[in-house]
Coordinates of C-alpha atoms and ligand atoms in Angstrom, one line a residue:
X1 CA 77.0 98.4 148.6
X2 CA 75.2 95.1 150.6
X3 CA 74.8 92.0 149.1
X4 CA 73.3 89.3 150.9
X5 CA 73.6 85.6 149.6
X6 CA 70.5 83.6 150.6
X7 CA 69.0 80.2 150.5
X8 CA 65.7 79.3 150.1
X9 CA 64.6 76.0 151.0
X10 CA 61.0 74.1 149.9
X11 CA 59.7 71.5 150.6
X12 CA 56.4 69.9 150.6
X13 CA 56.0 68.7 154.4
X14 CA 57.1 72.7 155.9
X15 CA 57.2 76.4 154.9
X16 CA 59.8 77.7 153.0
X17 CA 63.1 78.3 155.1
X18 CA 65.4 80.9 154.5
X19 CA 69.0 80.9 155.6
X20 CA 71.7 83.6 154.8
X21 CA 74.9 82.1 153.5
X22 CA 76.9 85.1 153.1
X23 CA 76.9 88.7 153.3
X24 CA 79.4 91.2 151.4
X25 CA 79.7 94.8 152.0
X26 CA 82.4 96.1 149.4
X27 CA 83.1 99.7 147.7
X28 CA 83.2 99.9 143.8
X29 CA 86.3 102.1 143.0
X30 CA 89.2 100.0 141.4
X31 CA 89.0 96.7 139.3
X32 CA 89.6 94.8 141.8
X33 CA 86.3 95.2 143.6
X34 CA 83.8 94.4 140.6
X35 CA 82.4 91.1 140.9
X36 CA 82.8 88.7 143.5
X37 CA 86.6 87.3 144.4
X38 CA 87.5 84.1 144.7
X39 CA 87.5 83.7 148.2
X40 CA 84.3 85.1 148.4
X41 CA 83.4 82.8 145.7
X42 CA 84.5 79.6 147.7
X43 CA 83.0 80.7 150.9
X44 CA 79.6 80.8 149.2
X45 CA 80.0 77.9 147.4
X46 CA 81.1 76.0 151.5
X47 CA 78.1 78.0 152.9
X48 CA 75.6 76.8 150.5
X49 CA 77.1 73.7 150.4
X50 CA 76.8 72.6 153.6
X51 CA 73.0 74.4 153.6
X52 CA 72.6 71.7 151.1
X53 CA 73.9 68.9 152.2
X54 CA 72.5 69.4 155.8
X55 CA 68.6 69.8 154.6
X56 CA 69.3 67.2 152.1
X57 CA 70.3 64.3 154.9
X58 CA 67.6 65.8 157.1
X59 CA 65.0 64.9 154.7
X60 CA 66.8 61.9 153.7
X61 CA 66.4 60.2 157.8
X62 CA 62.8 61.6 158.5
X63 CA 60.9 59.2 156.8
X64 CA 62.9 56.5 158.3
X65 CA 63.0 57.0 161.7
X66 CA 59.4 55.3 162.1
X67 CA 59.7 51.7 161.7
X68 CA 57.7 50.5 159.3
X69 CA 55.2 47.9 160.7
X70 CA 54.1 49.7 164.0
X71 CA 55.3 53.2 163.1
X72 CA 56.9 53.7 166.1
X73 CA 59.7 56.1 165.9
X74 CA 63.1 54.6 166.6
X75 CA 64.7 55.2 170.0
X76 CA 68.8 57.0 169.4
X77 CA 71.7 55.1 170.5
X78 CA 74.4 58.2 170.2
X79 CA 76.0 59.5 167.3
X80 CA 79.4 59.7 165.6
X81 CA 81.2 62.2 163.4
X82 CA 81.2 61.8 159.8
X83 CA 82.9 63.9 157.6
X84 CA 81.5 64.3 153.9
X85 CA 84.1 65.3 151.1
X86 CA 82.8 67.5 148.5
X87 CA 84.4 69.6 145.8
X88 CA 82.8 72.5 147.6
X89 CA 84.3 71.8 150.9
X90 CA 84.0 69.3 153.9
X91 CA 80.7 68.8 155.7
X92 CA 81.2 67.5 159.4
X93 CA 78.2 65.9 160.3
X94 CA 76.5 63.8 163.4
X95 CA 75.7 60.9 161.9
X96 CA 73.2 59.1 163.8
X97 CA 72.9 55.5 165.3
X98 CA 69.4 54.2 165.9
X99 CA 68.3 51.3 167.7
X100 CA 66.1 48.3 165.6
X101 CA 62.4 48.1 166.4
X102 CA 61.4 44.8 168.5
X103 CA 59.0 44.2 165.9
X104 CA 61.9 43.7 163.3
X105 CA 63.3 40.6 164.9
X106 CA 66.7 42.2 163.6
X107 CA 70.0 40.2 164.0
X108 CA 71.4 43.9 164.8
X109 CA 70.6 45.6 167.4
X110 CA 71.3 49.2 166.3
X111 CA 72.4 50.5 162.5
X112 CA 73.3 53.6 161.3
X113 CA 70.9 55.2 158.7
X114 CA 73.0 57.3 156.7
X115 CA 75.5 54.4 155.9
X116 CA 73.2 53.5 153.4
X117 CA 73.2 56.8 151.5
X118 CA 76.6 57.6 152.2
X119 CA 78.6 54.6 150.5
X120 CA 81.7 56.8 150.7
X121 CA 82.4 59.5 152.5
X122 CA 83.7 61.4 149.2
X123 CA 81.8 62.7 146.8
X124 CA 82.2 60.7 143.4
X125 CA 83.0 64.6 141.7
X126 CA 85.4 65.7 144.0
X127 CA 87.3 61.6 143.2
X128 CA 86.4 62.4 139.7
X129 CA 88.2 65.9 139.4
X130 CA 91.0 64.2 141.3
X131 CA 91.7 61.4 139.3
X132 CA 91.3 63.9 136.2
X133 CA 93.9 66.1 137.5
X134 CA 96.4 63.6 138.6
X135 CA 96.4 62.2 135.4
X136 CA 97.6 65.5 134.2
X137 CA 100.1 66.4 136.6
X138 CA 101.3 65.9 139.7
X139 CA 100.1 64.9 143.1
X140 CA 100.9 68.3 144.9
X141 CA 100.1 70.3 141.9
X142 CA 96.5 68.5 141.7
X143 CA 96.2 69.9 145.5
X144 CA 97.2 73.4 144.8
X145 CA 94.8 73.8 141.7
X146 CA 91.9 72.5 144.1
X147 CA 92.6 74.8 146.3
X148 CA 92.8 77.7 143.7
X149 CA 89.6 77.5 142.4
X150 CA 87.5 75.7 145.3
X151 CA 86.7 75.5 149.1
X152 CA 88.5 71.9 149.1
X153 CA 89.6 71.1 152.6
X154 CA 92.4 72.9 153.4
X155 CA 94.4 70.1 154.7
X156 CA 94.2 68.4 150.9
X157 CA 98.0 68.0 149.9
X158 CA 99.5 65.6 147.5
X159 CA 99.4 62.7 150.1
X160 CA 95.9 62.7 150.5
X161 CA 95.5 63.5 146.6
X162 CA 97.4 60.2 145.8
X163 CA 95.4 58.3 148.4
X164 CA 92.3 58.9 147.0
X165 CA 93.2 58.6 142.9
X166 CA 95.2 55.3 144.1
X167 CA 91.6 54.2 145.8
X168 CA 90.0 55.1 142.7
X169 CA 92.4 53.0 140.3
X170 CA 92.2 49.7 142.8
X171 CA 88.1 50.4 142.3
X172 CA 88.4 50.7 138.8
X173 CA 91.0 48.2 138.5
X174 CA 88.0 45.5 140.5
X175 CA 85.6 46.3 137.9
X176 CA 87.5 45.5 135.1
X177 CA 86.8 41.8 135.2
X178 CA 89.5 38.6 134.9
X179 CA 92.0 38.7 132.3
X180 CA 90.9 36.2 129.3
X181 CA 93.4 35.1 126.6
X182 CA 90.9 34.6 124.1
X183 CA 87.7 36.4 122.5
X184 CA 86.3 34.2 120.1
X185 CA 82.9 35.4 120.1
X186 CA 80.9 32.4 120.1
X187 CA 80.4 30.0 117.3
X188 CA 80.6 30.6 113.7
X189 CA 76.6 30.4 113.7
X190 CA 76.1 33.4 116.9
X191 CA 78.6 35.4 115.2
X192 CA 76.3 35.0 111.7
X193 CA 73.3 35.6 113.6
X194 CA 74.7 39.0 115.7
X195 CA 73.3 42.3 114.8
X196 CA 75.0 44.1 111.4
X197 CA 78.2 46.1 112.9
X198 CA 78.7 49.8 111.9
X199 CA 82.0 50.8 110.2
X200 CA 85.2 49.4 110.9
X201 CA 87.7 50.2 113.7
X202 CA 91.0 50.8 113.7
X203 CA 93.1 50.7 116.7
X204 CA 97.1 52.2 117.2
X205 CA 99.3 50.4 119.0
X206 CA 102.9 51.5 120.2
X207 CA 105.2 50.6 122.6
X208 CA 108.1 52.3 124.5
X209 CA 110.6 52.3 127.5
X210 CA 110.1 54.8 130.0
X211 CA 113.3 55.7 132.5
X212 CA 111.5 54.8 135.9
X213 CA 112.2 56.7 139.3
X214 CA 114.0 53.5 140.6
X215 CA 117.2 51.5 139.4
X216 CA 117.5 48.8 140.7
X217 CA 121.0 47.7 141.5
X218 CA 121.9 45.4 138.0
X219 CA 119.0 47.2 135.8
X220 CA 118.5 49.8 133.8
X221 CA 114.7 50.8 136.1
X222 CA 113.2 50.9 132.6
X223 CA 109.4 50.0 132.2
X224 CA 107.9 49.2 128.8
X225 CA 104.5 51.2 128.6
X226 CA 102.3 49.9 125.7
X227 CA 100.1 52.8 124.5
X228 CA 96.9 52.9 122.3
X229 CA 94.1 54.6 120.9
X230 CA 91.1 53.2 119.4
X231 CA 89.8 54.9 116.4
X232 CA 85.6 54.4 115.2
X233 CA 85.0 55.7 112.1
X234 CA 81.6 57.1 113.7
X235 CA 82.2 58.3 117.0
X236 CA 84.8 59.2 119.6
X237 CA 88.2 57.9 119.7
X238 CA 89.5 56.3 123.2
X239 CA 92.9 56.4 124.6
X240 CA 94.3 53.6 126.8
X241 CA 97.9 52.4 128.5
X242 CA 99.4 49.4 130.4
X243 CA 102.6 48.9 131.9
X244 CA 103.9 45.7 130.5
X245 CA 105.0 43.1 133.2
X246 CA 103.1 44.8 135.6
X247 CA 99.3 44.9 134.6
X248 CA 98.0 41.3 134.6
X249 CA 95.0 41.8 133.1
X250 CA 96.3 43.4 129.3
X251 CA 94.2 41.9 127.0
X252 CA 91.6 42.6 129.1
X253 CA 92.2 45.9 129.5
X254 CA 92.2 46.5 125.9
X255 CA 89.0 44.5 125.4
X256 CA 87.2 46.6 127.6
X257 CA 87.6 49.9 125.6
X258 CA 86.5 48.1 122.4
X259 CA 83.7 47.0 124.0
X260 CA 82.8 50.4 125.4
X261 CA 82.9 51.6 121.6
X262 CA 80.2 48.7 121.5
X263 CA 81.8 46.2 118.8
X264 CA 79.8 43.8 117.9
X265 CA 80.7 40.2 117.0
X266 CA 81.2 41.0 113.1
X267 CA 82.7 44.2 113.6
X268 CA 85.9 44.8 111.6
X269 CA 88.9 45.8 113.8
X270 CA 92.5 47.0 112.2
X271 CA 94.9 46.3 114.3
X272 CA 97.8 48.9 113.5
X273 CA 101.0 48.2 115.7
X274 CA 104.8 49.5 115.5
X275 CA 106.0 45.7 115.0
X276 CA 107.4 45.1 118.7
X277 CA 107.0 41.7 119.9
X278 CA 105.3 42.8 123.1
X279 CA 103.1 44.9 121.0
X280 CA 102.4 42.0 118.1
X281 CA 100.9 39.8 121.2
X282 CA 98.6 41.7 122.7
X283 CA 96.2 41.9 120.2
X284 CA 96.0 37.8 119.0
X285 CA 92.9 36.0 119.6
X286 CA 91.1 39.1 121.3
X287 CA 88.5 39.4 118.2
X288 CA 87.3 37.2 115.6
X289 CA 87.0 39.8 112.3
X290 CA 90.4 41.6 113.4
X291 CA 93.6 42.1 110.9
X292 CA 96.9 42.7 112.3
X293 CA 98.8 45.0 110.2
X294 CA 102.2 46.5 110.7
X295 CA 101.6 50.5 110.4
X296 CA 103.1 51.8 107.4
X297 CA 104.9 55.1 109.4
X298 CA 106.9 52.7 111.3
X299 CA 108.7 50.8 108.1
X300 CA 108.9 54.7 106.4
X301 CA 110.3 55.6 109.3
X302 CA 112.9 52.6 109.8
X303 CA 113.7 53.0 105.6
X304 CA 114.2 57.1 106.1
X305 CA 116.6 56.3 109.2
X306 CA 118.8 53.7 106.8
X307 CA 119.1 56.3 103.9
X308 CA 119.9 59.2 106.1
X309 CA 123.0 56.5 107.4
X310 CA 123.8 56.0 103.7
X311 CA 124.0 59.3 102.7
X312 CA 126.8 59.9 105.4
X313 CA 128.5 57.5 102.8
X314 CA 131.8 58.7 100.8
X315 CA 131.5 59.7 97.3
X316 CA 128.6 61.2 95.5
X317 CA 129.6 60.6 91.7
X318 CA 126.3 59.2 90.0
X319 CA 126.7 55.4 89.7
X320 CA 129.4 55.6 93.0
X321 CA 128.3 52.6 95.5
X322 CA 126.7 55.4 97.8
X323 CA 124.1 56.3 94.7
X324 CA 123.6 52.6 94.5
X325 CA 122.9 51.9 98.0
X326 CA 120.4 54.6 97.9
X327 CA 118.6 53.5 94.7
X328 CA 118.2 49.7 96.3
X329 CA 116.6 51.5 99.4
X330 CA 114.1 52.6 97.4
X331 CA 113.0 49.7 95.6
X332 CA 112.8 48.2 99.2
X333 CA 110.8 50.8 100.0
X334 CA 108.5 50.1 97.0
X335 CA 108.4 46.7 97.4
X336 CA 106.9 46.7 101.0
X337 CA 104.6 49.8 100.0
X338 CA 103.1 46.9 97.9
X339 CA 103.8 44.1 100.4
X340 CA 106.1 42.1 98.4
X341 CA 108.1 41.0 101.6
X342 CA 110.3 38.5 99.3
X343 CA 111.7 40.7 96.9
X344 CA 112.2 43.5 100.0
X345 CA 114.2 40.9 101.5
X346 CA 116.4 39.8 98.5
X347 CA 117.1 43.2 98.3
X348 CA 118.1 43.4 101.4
X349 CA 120.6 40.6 101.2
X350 CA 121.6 41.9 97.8
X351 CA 122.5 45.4 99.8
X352 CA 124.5 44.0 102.6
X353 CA 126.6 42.0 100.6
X354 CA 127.5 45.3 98.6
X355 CA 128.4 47.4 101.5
X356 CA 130.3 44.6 102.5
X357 CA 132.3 44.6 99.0
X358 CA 132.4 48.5 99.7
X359 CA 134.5 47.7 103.0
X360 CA 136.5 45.3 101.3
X361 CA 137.0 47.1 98.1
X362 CA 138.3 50.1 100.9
X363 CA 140.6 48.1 102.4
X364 CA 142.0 46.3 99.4
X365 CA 142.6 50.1 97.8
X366 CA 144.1 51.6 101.1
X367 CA 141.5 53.7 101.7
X368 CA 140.8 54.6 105.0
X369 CA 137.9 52.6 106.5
X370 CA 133.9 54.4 106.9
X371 CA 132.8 53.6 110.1
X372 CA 129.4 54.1 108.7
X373 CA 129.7 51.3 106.6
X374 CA 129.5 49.3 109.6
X375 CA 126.7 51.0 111.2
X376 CA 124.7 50.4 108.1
X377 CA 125.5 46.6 107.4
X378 CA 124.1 46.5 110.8
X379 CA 121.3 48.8 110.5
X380 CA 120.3 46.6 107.7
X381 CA 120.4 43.5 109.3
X382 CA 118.5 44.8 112.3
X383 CA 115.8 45.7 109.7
X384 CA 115.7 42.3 107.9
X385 CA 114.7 40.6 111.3
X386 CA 112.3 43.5 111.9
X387 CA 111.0 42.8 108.7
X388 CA 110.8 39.1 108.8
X389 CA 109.4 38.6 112.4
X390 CA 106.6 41.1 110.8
X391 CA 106.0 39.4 107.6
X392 CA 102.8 38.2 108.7
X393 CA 101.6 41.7 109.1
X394 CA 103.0 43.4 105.9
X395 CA 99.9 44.0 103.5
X396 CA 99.7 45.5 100.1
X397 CA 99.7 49.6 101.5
X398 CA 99.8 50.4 97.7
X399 CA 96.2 49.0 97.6
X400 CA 94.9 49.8 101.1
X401 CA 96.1 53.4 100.0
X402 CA 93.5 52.8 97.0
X403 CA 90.9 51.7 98.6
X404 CA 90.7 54.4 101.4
X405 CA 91.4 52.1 103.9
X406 CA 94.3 53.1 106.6
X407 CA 97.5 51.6 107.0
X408 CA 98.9 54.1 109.2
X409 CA 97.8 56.3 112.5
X410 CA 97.9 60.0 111.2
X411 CA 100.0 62.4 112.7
X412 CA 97.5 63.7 115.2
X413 CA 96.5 60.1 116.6
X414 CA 100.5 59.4 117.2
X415 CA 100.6 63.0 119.0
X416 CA 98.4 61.8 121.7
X417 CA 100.4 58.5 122.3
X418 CA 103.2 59.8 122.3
X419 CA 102.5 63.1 124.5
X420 CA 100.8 60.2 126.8
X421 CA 104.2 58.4 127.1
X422 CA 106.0 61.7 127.7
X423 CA 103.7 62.6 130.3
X424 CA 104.6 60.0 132.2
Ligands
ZN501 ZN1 58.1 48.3 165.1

């Protein structure tokens, strides 16, 4: 059986123009010869491409050959190769190069027409699918997928794959405007006056180290990456990153994809972040109704690490020092569930002094020394800081819980951070 892939072109100034794009001539007797394969795919897809592109550009320099105050058509200077970039394959064309009408009193004596259609020689898909794809995985891997699926260029590979998503970024990266340490949204009276916000936002905020490619001689080649995702209660959630030290525009950055959620002046924003320092300053002064909170799964998760160490303790009689340590943990746990910081940090210093009288009442009784002892008066310590340089950001959770408001980024929402930092 024949089958004959036509175009048929209309347009208003001629007659309809048919062109044949492809012909194929197959048998029907095993599976693989139903339906159309994928080369044949991609050669129709190039072939009516190019059919496309060609009438389209056509059409594009007719009416501006004539100049327009004596419509007198323009004499040719020559023409030079220009190749377009499409998902659907390359189109070489002859771009042309036209001389200016005397009557224009031009500062240029020739210009070429299609330069102002053609502001890249890419098509913004074919950068778009890139970009996606490298974001996903890598370089060579984009170039083999595109060449799967799609009559890409053949000579893609992960070079050119990188230029082009690394021309993309420095775009992107242009647009994004100057960095701007504070966002005070006008005076108290504009912010009055603005238009009534929808539902709060609350926006996720963790950092982590990333082992880089490099090491540097003298350091360790690790990169902090700060991850995020904003969360509407209407609407779709966004996902963002930044490489600390590196991106100077951070506060910025993050600005930006608040404001293509469209907050508005009064908007409430939650500010949930896992307590790092370089985490704590990135959001300050980039809202005016914003709350900075500590989220709630990072102090459970800090609390469930220091009774796992205590239950390595010796000794599991009911009222032992190990029973003891584990019942303070809890009430510190209780206490910051209901943002009580100062009784969580008596507690604290209540519980390091008694594993301290553990070690000592060890020692004084002969008893060989636990080495987790020490890793928990530590621990603890490390925790106190945590918990005091955070103090600020320690609400009642007890209430929030209440309330129905969040205090913590569920466990899907951390997913996607996290997989995020994997990924890369
Ligand atoms: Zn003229």
């Amino acid at each position: 059986m024949k089958f004959t892939i036509q175009v048929l072109i209309e347009t208003a100034e001629s007659l309809p123009l048919t062109l044949p794009i492809q012909t194929i001539d197959r048998p029907c007797e095993s599976i693989e010869e139903v339906g159309l394969q994928i080369a044949e795919a991609k050669s129709i897809l190039k072939g009516l491409q190019e059919n496309v592109v060609r009438q389209q550009l056509a059409e594009f320099l007719a009416p501006k050959r004539l100049c327009p105050h004596c419509q007198r058509s323009r004499a040719t200077k020559g023409y030079h190769p220009l190749r377009f970039r499409s998902a659907y394959g390359d189109v070489s064309l002859r771009s042309p190069r036209w001389h200016r009408c005397e009557c224009e009193h031009s500062t240029q004596a020739t210009y070429c027409p299609l330069s102002d259609l053609l502001t890249s020689h890419t098509a913004p898909e074919l950068d778009f699918l890139l970009a996606k794809w490298a974001a996903h995985s890598s370089f060579s891997a984009v170039a083999e997928l595109l060449q799967d699926v799609l009559p890409v260029d053949p000579g893609l590979h992960q070079e050119t794959v990188r230029q082009h998503v690394m021309a993309t970024a420095d775009r992107l990266e242009a647009e994004i405007g100057p960095e701007q340490f504070m966002y005070d949204g006008g005076c108290q009276s504009d912010i009055e006056a603005s238009p009534e916000p929808g539902p709060p936002i609350t926006v996720g905020l963790d950092g982590g180290y990333i082992r880089g490619r490099d090491r540097p001689p003298g350091g360790t080649g690790c990169f902090e990456v700060i991850a995020g995702k904003s969360i509407p209660e209407e609407g779709v959630a966004k996902v963002f990153a930044l490489v600390r030290r590196v991106d100077k525009k951070p506060k910025r950055r993050l600005r930006n994809v608040l404001e293509s959620q469209g907050i508005l002046p009064r908007q409430q924003i939650t500010f949930l972040s896992d307590g790092g320092d370089t985490v704590r300053e990135l959001p300050a002064f980039l809202h005016p109704r914003s709350e900075h909170i500590l989220d709630w799964f990072h102090i459970g998760m800090r609390i469930e690490q220091l009774m796992q160490t205590a239950r390595g303790l010796r000794s599991a009689d009911a009222g032992s020092p190990k029973e003891q340590i584990l019942k303070e943990l809890a009430r510190v746990k209780w206490f910051l569930w209901h943002g009580n910081v100062v009784r969580a940090d008596d507690t604290l210093s209540n519980l390091i002094d008694e594993v301290d009288g553990v070690r000592e009442e060890d020692r004084e009784a002969g008893r060989p020394p636990q080495l987790v002892l020490k890793k928990l008066s530590r621990a603890l310590d490390e925790f106190g800081t945590y918990i005091d340089n955070n103090a600020d950001a320690i609400t009642n959770y007890g209430e929030r819980y209440r309330c129905g408001e969040r205090s913590r980024l569920g466990s899907s929402n951390r997913r996607s951070i996290s997989s995020w930092r994997s990924a890369s």
